[in-house]
């Protein structure tokens, strides 16, 4: 057993890892898994990894599931890191293509680990508010685990996500409103219904799956982290997870003290972190009238806001907003030059790269990694709508 305990990311209060937990009992903030890195390092060495399976379960010793328990897996992780020399001639650009995960998005990572733990700890009915991709991923992993999935999505969630959840056997409810309204509906009903709330960062283990983005990136770059990371931030779980992974890898002696400059990329129509960053605030106020085609970025209020803000400041990175028009313009450019049909959230990062280069916040020759967090295929109506104009 490599999981030592859970610890609050805000106040440090300890919680048991041996039962189902949501937020910190004392501060209502996210709990983090504390892994026994000393024990992990006995078997998980950089050399040992070379012989292991490609999925994210290759990092088994730093994941919370006990070693003798079978994970709920569909082959998540192990996605390619692709050079993108044609899109950006003057920086050393790489794309981590997360659209190759099961259910075509990086949400598979979090759900594989989150559902594995929920099942192991006895949950039978899982509920999640989703912008779309997290719902699809929960539906798939819940089916695989033999537990119920109850998914709440805004009515205008991309059609592909809704149909996918339905065909995977989930209970789907469409809500008039935003992801925050979906979360509130679950909070109201979960006790009566016996649901375990799988909202991102409101349970401790999805972020553990997402942290494998950081492990994989380091491994693929031969343990040399890039200068800059551009991440499309909604709830921010990937950004927060990667930062945790970097700290763990430093403790393991795998990397040094240097960190990439972390940029949270948001949509101009929903940019709570950008606003808070620019205002010098430690947490972010709810963004009014959130609206963007990048449905994964339509998160007006995130429980991990304070963690994202801390990370982008500590790393000397930043937060930047991109409007839908810029996402739409850059998508066929990436498609035509690099051969990837990216999602609007990924597109936001490519547009942000152009802005950050013009502002000289990224220098010529720097190594930059963009996360294409999902597939453009899930957003056909959004891309159709704009190309028909
Ligand atoms: C494709 C895509 N990219 C990015 C995000 C934002 O991810 P996070 O909540 O980890 O910030 C989402 C969330 O729904 C998404 O679906
Ligand atoms: Zn706390």
Short mmCIF file of C-alpha atoms and ligand atoms in Angstrom, two decimals:
data_model
loop_
_atom_site.label_atom_id
_atom_site.label_comp_id
_atom_site.label_asym_id
_atom_site.label_seq_id
_atom_site.Cartn_x
_atom_site.Cartn_y
_atom_site.Cartn_z
CA UNK A 1 0.00 0.00 0.00
CA UNK A 2 1.69 3.22 -1.18
CA UNK A 3 -1.09 5.64 -0.19
CA UNK A 4 -0.23 7.00 3.24
CA UNK A 5 -3.12 9.37 3.89
CA UNK A 6 -5.14 12.26 2.52
CA UNK A 7 -4.19 15.79 3.37
CA UNK A 8 -6.09 19.03 2.80
CA UNK A 9 -4.51 21.18 0.09
CA UNK A 10 -5.54 24.33 1.99
CA UNK A 11 -5.34 23.70 5.75
CA UNK A 12 -3.29 20.50 5.94
CA UNK A 13 -5.78 18.56 8.08
CA UNK A 14 -5.31 14.81 7.63
CA UNK A 15 -8.03 12.41 6.48
CA UNK A 16 -8.11 8.64 6.13
CA UNK A 17 -7.54 7.23 2.67
CA UNK A 18 -9.27 3.97 3.57
CA UNK A 19 -12.81 5.25 3.07
CA UNK A 20 -14.74 7.35 0.57
CA UNK A 21 -14.00 11.02 1.06
CA UNK A 22 -14.98 14.23 -0.68
CA UNK A 23 -13.76 17.61 0.61
CA UNK A 24 -11.82 18.50 3.76
CA UNK A 25 -14.11 18.25 6.79
CA UNK A 26 -12.71 21.39 8.28
CA UNK A 27 -12.22 23.79 5.33
CA UNK A 28 -14.29 22.30 2.47
CA UNK A 29 -11.24 22.39 0.20
CA UNK A 30 -9.74 19.62 -2.00
CA UNK A 31 -7.90 16.69 -0.43
CA UNK A 32 -4.62 15.41 -1.85
CA UNK A 33 -3.28 11.86 -1.68
CA UNK A 34 0.06 11.60 0.07
CA UNK A 35 2.04 8.76 -1.42
CA UNK A 36 4.86 6.87 0.29
CA UNK A 37 7.54 7.89 -2.17
CA UNK A 38 10.29 6.12 -0.26
CA UNK A 39 8.47 2.81 -0.57
CA UNK A 40 7.55 3.56 -4.19
CA UNK A 41 11.17 4.22 -5.12
CA UNK A 42 12.20 0.69 -4.13
CA UNK A 43 10.49 -0.78 -7.19
CA UNK A 44 9.60 2.18 -9.40
CA UNK A 45 12.85 3.42 -10.87
CA UNK A 46 13.31 5.27 -14.13
CA UNK A 47 15.01 2.17 -15.53
CA UNK A 48 12.25 -0.18 -14.38
CA UNK A 49 9.71 1.92 -16.28
CA UNK A 50 11.32 1.03 -19.59
CA UNK A 51 9.93 -2.49 -19.44
CA UNK A 52 6.41 -1.58 -18.29
CA UNK A 53 3.05 -1.38 -20.07
CA UNK A 54 2.28 1.85 -21.90
CA UNK A 55 -0.84 2.81 -19.89
CA UNK A 56 -0.75 5.26 -16.98
CA UNK A 57 -0.78 2.27 -14.62
CA UNK A 58 2.95 1.99 -15.37
CA UNK A 59 3.29 4.51 -12.52
CA UNK A 60 1.45 2.14 -10.23
CA UNK A 61 3.51 2.84 -7.10
CA UNK A 62 2.58 6.54 -7.06
CA UNK A 63 -1.11 5.83 -7.72
CA UNK A 64 -3.46 5.30 -4.76
CA UNK A 65 -4.93 1.87 -5.65
CA UNK A 66 -3.43 -0.99 -3.58
CA UNK A 67 -1.03 -3.13 -5.59
CA UNK A 68 -3.18 -6.27 -5.41
CA UNK A 69 -6.38 -4.60 -6.69
CA UNK A 70 -7.18 -4.73 -10.40
CA UNK A 71 -7.58 -1.22 -11.87
CA UNK A 72 -10.60 -0.23 -13.93
CA UNK A 73 -8.77 0.34 -17.18
CA UNK A 74 -9.45 0.85 -20.88
CA UNK A 75 -5.83 1.50 -21.88
CA UNK A 76 -5.63 5.18 -20.84
CA UNK A 77 -2.44 7.21 -20.94
CA UNK A 78 0.69 6.54 -22.98
CA UNK A 79 -0.35 9.21 -25.50
CA UNK A 80 2.10 10.54 -28.08
CA UNK A 81 4.19 13.67 -27.66
CA UNK A 82 4.42 15.02 -31.19
CA UNK A 83 6.80 17.64 -32.53
CA UNK A 84 5.02 20.55 -34.26
CA UNK A 85 7.74 22.33 -36.21
CA UNK A 86 5.48 23.66 -38.96
CA UNK A 87 3.04 25.45 -36.70
CA UNK A 88 5.75 27.26 -34.79
CA UNK A 89 9.01 27.72 -36.60
CA UNK A 90 10.72 29.81 -33.95
CA UNK A 91 9.92 27.80 -30.83
CA UNK A 92 10.54 24.13 -30.08
CA UNK A 93 6.87 23.16 -29.95
CA UNK A 94 5.47 19.80 -28.84
CA UNK A 95 1.88 18.60 -28.65
CA UNK A 96 0.80 16.08 -26.04
CA UNK A 97 -2.09 14.54 -27.94
CA UNK A 98 -4.62 13.45 -25.36
CA UNK A 99 -7.32 12.76 -27.96
CA UNK A 100 -5.88 9.25 -28.23
CA UNK A 101 -7.22 8.26 -24.82
CA UNK A 102 -10.31 6.06 -24.38
CA UNK A 103 -13.38 8.28 -24.96
CA UNK A 104 -11.04 10.66 -26.85
CA UNK A 105 -10.03 12.98 -24.05
CA UNK A 106 -7.65 13.36 -21.13
CA UNK A 107 -10.61 12.93 -18.77
CA UNK A 108 -10.02 9.18 -19.11
CA UNK A 109 -6.91 9.48 -16.95
CA UNK A 110 -8.73 10.95 -13.99
CA UNK A 111 -11.71 8.66 -14.31
CA UNK A 112 -9.66 5.47 -14.57
CA UNK A 113 -8.02 6.21 -11.22
CA UNK A 114 -11.08 7.89 -9.65
CA UNK A 115 -13.48 5.07 -10.58
CA UNK A 116 -10.94 2.41 -9.57
CA UNK A 117 -10.72 3.94 -6.10
CA UNK A 118 -14.47 4.57 -5.77
CA UNK A 119 -15.20 0.96 -6.65
CA UNK A 120 -12.48 -0.34 -4.34
CA UNK A 121 -13.87 1.74 -1.46
CA UNK A 122 -17.40 0.44 -2.05
CA UNK A 123 -19.28 3.09 -4.06
CA UNK A 124 -22.09 1.74 -6.22
CA UNK A 125 -23.54 4.90 -7.76
CA UNK A 126 -21.31 7.65 -9.10
CA UNK A 127 -22.51 11.13 -10.03
CA UNK A 128 -20.71 13.87 -11.93
CA UNK A 129 -21.40 17.33 -13.31
CA UNK A 130 -19.70 17.59 -16.68
CA UNK A 131 -18.96 19.95 -19.54
CA UNK A 132 -19.08 16.82 -21.71
CA UNK A 133 -15.84 14.90 -21.78
CA UNK A 134 -15.73 14.01 -18.10
CA UNK A 135 -19.25 12.61 -18.46
CA UNK A 136 -18.25 10.40 -21.38
CA UNK A 137 -15.23 9.15 -19.46
CA UNK A 138 -17.21 8.43 -16.29
CA UNK A 139 -19.86 6.59 -18.33
CA UNK A 140 -17.21 4.34 -19.86
CA UNK A 141 -15.28 3.57 -16.67
CA UNK A 142 -18.44 3.09 -14.59
CA UNK A 143 -19.70 0.59 -17.17
CA UNK A 144 -16.37 -1.18 -17.04
CA UNK A 145 -16.49 -1.21 -13.23
CA UNK A 146 -20.10 -2.41 -13.08
CA UNK A 147 -21.35 0.61 -11.13
CA UNK A 148 -23.98 3.23 -12.01
CA UNK A 149 -23.09 6.56 -13.62
CA UNK A 150 -25.37 9.58 -13.12
CA UNK A 151 -24.27 12.40 -15.36
CA UNK A 152 -25.48 16.00 -15.25
CA UNK A 153 -24.59 18.22 -18.19
CA UNK A 154 -25.69 21.62 -19.45
CA UNK A 155 -28.36 21.30 -22.16
CA UNK A 156 -26.02 22.82 -24.77
CA UNK A 157 -23.23 20.29 -24.19
CA UNK A 158 -21.89 18.99 -27.54
CA UNK A 159 -24.21 16.32 -28.95
CA UNK A 160 -21.43 13.73 -29.21
CA UNK A 161 -20.90 13.79 -25.43
CA UNK A 162 -24.60 13.32 -24.73
CA UNK A 163 -25.05 10.44 -27.17
CA UNK A 164 -21.82 8.82 -25.96
CA UNK A 165 -22.97 8.82 -22.32
CA UNK A 166 -26.34 7.37 -23.28
CA UNK A 167 -24.84 4.58 -25.41
CA UNK A 168 -22.46 3.71 -22.58
CA UNK A 169 -25.45 3.06 -20.34
CA UNK A 170 -25.27 6.12 -18.08
CA UNK A 171 -28.23 7.98 -16.59
CA UNK A 172 -28.06 11.36 -18.30
CA UNK A 173 -29.78 14.54 -17.10
CA UNK A 174 -29.54 17.75 -19.12
CA UNK A 175 -29.79 20.93 -17.07
CA UNK A 176 -30.80 24.44 -18.11
CA UNK A 177 -27.68 26.20 -16.94
CA UNK A 178 -23.94 25.79 -16.48
CA UNK A 179 -21.70 23.09 -14.99
CA UNK A 180 -21.95 24.86 -11.63
CA UNK A 181 -25.75 24.37 -11.73
CA UNK A 182 -25.20 20.68 -12.53
CA UNK A 183 -22.89 20.40 -9.51
CA UNK A 184 -25.47 22.08 -7.29
CA UNK A 185 -28.17 19.62 -8.43
CA UNK A 186 -25.93 16.67 -7.48
CA UNK A 187 -25.12 18.24 -4.10
CA UNK A 188 -28.85 18.63 -3.43
CA UNK A 189 -29.77 15.05 -4.31
CA UNK A 190 -26.76 12.88 -3.57
CA UNK A 191 -27.59 11.95 0.01
CA UNK A 192 -31.11 10.76 -0.80
CA UNK A 193 -30.00 8.95 -3.94
CA UNK A 194 -26.89 7.32 -2.43
CA UNK A 195 -24.57 8.86 -5.02
CA UNK A 196 -20.85 9.37 -4.52
CA UNK A 197 -19.90 12.79 -5.89
CA UNK A 198 -17.16 12.42 -8.52
CA UNK A 199 -16.86 16.18 -9.24
CA UNK A 200 -13.30 17.04 -10.11
CA UNK A 201 -11.21 17.95 -7.04
CA UNK A 202 -14.23 17.22 -4.84
CA UNK A 203 -12.93 13.67 -4.59
CA UNK A 204 -9.19 13.07 -4.14
CA UNK A 205 -8.29 10.63 -6.90
CA UNK A 206 -9.14 12.05 -10.31
CA UNK A 207 -6.24 14.45 -9.83
CA UNK A 208 -4.00 11.43 -9.16
CA UNK A 209 -4.87 10.12 -12.63
CA UNK A 210 -4.30 13.54 -14.14
CA UNK A 211 -0.90 13.84 -12.51
CA UNK A 212 0.35 11.09 -14.81
CA UNK A 213 0.37 13.80 -17.52
CA UNK A 214 3.39 15.19 -15.66
CA UNK A 215 5.12 11.82 -15.21
CA UNK A 216 4.62 10.93 -18.87
CA UNK A 217 5.79 14.28 -20.11
CA UNK A 218 9.00 14.06 -18.07
CA UNK A 219 9.63 10.51 -19.21
CA UNK A 220 9.01 11.33 -22.87
CA UNK A 221 11.37 14.33 -22.65
CA UNK A 222 14.06 12.21 -21.04
CA UNK A 223 13.49 13.73 -17.58
CA UNK A 224 14.03 17.28 -18.77
CA UNK A 225 10.90 19.37 -18.29
CA UNK A 226 10.05 21.96 -20.98
CA UNK A 227 10.42 25.73 -20.52
CA UNK A 228 6.71 26.41 -20.89
CA UNK A 229 3.44 24.46 -20.56
CA UNK A 230 0.20 25.75 -22.07
CA UNK A 231 -2.82 24.08 -20.50
CA UNK A 232 -6.51 24.78 -21.24
CA UNK A 233 -7.87 25.31 -17.74
CA UNK A 234 -11.45 24.79 -16.64
CA UNK A 235 -11.37 23.11 -13.24
CA UNK A 236 -7.59 23.03 -13.58
CA UNK A 237 -7.16 19.42 -12.47
CA UNK A 238 -4.46 18.63 -15.02
CA UNK A 239 -2.45 21.72 -14.15
CA UNK A 240 -2.70 20.98 -10.44
CA UNK A 241 -1.97 17.29 -10.99
CA UNK A 242 1.14 17.97 -13.07
CA UNK A 243 2.50 20.32 -10.43
CA UNK A 244 2.03 17.59 -7.82
CA UNK A 245 3.79 15.12 -10.12
CA UNK A 246 6.76 17.47 -10.50
CA UNK A 247 7.14 17.71 -6.72
CA UNK A 248 6.89 13.94 -6.36
CA UNK A 249 9.45 13.37 -9.11
CA UNK A 250 11.85 15.81 -7.46
CA UNK A 251 11.44 13.92 -4.17
CA UNK A 252 12.15 10.69 -6.08
CA UNK A 253 15.35 12.27 -7.40
CA UNK A 254 14.13 12.00 -11.00
CA UNK A 255 14.15 15.70 -11.85
CA UNK A 256 15.74 18.82 -10.36
CA UNK A 257 14.26 22.00 -8.94
CA UNK A 258 13.51 23.71 -12.26
CA UNK A 259 9.88 23.93 -13.28
CA UNK A 260 8.19 24.93 -16.52
CA UNK A 261 6.39 28.27 -16.61
CA UNK A 262 2.78 27.13 -16.34
CA UNK A 263 0.12 29.03 -18.28
CA UNK A 264 -3.60 28.56 -17.69
CA UNK A 265 -5.33 29.23 -21.01
CA UNK A 266 -9.01 30.18 -20.81
CA UNK A 267 -11.75 31.39 -23.14
CA UNK A 268 -12.44 35.13 -23.20
CA UNK A 269 -16.12 34.30 -22.56
CA UNK A 270 -15.23 32.48 -19.33
CA UNK A 271 -11.93 33.57 -17.80
CA UNK A 272 -12.22 33.64 -14.01
CA UNK A 273 -8.59 32.64 -13.46
CA UNK A 274 -7.27 35.22 -15.90
CA UNK A 275 -9.26 37.94 -14.13
CA UNK A 276 -8.07 36.87 -10.69
CA UNK A 277 -4.47 36.52 -11.87
CA UNK A 278 -4.50 40.02 -13.35
CA UNK A 279 -6.14 41.46 -10.25
CA UNK A 280 -3.50 39.85 -8.02
CA UNK A 281 -6.11 37.79 -6.16
CA UNK A 282 -5.64 34.47 -4.37
CA UNK A 283 -9.00 33.02 -5.40
CA UNK A 284 -11.32 33.71 -8.31
CA UNK A 285 -14.81 35.18 -8.26
CA UNK A 286 -17.51 33.43 -10.29
CA UNK A 287 -17.37 34.61 -13.93
CA UNK A 288 -20.74 36.03 -15.00
CA UNK A 289 -22.60 34.91 -18.17
CA UNK A 290 -20.03 32.28 -19.11
CA UNK A 291 -20.12 31.58 -22.82
CA UNK A 292 -17.69 29.82 -25.19
CA UNK A 293 -17.67 27.05 -27.81
CA UNK A 294 -14.86 25.42 -25.80
CA UNK A 295 -17.32 23.68 -23.51
CA UNK A 296 -14.54 22.26 -21.31
CA UNK A 297 -13.51 25.82 -20.47
CA UNK A 298 -17.03 26.91 -19.54
CA UNK A 299 -16.33 26.61 -15.82
CA UNK A 300 -17.27 29.92 -14.17
CA UNK A 301 -16.15 28.87 -10.68
CA UNK A 302 -13.55 26.22 -9.82
CA UNK A 303 -12.92 24.78 -6.38
CA UNK A 304 -9.21 24.52 -7.19
CA UNK A 305 -8.94 28.20 -8.17
CA UNK A 306 -6.51 29.03 -5.36
CA UNK A 307 -4.26 26.12 -6.33
CA UNK A 308 -4.15 27.16 -10.00
CA UNK A 309 -3.34 30.75 -9.07
CA UNK A 310 -0.59 29.65 -6.72
CA UNK A 311 0.99 27.40 -9.34
CA UNK A 312 0.98 29.89 -12.19
CA UNK A 313 2.53 32.53 -9.91
CA UNK A 314 5.12 30.22 -8.34
CA UNK A 315 6.16 28.98 -11.76
CA UNK A 316 6.45 32.52 -13.14
CA UNK A 317 3.85 31.61 -15.77
CA UNK A 318 0.49 33.28 -16.16
CA UNK A 319 -3.11 33.15 -17.32
CA UNK A 320 -4.31 34.23 -20.72
CA UNK A 321 -7.67 34.43 -22.47
CA UNK A 322 -8.40 33.63 -26.10
CA UNK A 323 -11.70 34.36 -27.86
CA UNK A 324 -13.70 31.78 -29.81
CA UNK A 325 -12.86 33.45 -33.11
CA UNK A 326 -9.15 32.86 -32.48
CA UNK A 327 -9.79 29.21 -31.59
CA UNK A 328 -11.77 28.71 -34.78
CA UNK A 329 -9.11 30.35 -36.93
CA UNK A 330 -6.24 28.32 -35.53
CA UNK A 331 -7.93 24.89 -35.70
CA UNK A 332 -7.56 24.37 -39.50
CA UNK A 333 -4.05 25.84 -39.32
CA UNK A 334 -3.00 23.12 -36.85
CA UNK A 335 -4.99 20.57 -38.86
CA UNK A 336 -3.41 21.50 -42.18
CA UNK A 337 0.12 21.83 -40.86
CA UNK A 338 0.38 19.11 -38.23
CA UNK A 339 -2.37 16.61 -39.11
CA UNK A 340 -4.40 16.81 -35.90
CA UNK A 341 -8.09 17.70 -35.67
CA UNK A 342 -7.85 19.44 -32.31
CA UNK A 343 -10.59 20.34 -29.84
CA UNK A 344 -11.44 24.01 -29.19
CA UNK A 345 -9.76 23.80 -25.76
CA UNK A 346 -6.52 22.65 -27.41
CA UNK A 347 -7.00 25.32 -30.08
CA UNK A 348 -7.11 27.95 -27.34
CA UNK A 349 -3.54 26.97 -26.41
CA UNK A 350 -2.27 27.31 -29.98
CA UNK A 351 -3.87 30.76 -30.22
CA UNK A 352 -2.37 31.62 -26.82
CA UNK A 353 1.08 30.62 -28.07
CA UNK A 354 0.81 33.22 -30.83
CA UNK A 355 -0.24 35.89 -28.33
CA UNK A 356 2.50 35.01 -25.85
CA UNK A 357 5.14 35.04 -28.59
CA UNK A 358 4.00 38.48 -29.80
CA UNK A 359 4.12 39.77 -26.23
CA UNK A 360 7.57 38.18 -25.85
CA UNK A 361 6.42 36.17 -22.84
CA UNK A 362 7.82 33.14 -24.65
CA UNK A 363 11.24 33.60 -26.18
CA UNK A 364 12.49 32.31 -29.50
CA UNK A 365 13.89 28.77 -29.24
CA UNK A 366 12.15 27.88 -25.98
CA UNK A 367 10.67 24.43 -25.57
CA UNK A 368 6.88 24.65 -25.28
CA UNK A 369 4.37 21.86 -24.66
CA UNK A 370 0.70 22.27 -25.56
CA UNK A 371 -1.93 19.87 -24.27
CA UNK A 372 -4.50 18.96 -26.89
CA UNK A 373 -6.90 17.65 -24.30
CA UNK A 374 -9.47 16.11 -26.62
CA UNK A 375 -10.62 15.44 -30.15
CA UNK A 376 -12.25 17.90 -32.54
CA UNK A 377 -14.61 15.09 -33.54
CA UNK A 378 -16.69 15.71 -30.42
CA UNK A 379 -17.40 19.32 -31.46
CA UNK A 380 -18.79 18.93 -34.98
CA UNK A 381 -21.79 21.22 -34.52
CA UNK A 382 -19.62 23.99 -33.07
CA UNK A 383 -17.08 23.79 -35.90
CA UNK A 384 -19.88 23.46 -38.51
CA UNK A 385 -21.66 26.52 -37.16
CA UNK A 386 -18.65 28.75 -37.55
CA UNK A 387 -17.47 27.42 -40.88
CA UNK A 388 -21.00 27.93 -42.32
CA UNK A 389 -20.79 31.66 -41.60
C1 LIG B 1 -11.27 18.93 -23.87
C2 LIG B 1 -11.13 19.56 -22.52
N1 LIG B 1 -10.08 20.34 -22.28
C3 LIG B 1 -9.90 20.96 -21.10
C4 LIG B 1 -10.82 20.84 -20.07
C5 LIG B 1 -10.55 21.51 -18.76
O1 LIG B 1 -9.98 20.58 -17.90
P1 LIG B 1 -9.73 20.86 -16.35
O2 LIG B 1 -11.07 20.84 -15.73
O3 LIG B 1 -8.84 19.79 -15.87
O4 LIG B 1 -9.10 22.21 -16.27
C6 LIG B 1 -11.94 20.02 -20.27
C7 LIG B 1 -12.94 19.86 -19.20
O5 LIG B 1 -14.06 19.51 -19.39
C8 LIG B 1 -12.11 19.36 -21.52
O6 LIG B 1 -13.16 18.59 -21.75
ZN1 LIG B 2 -8.85 21.82 4.97
#
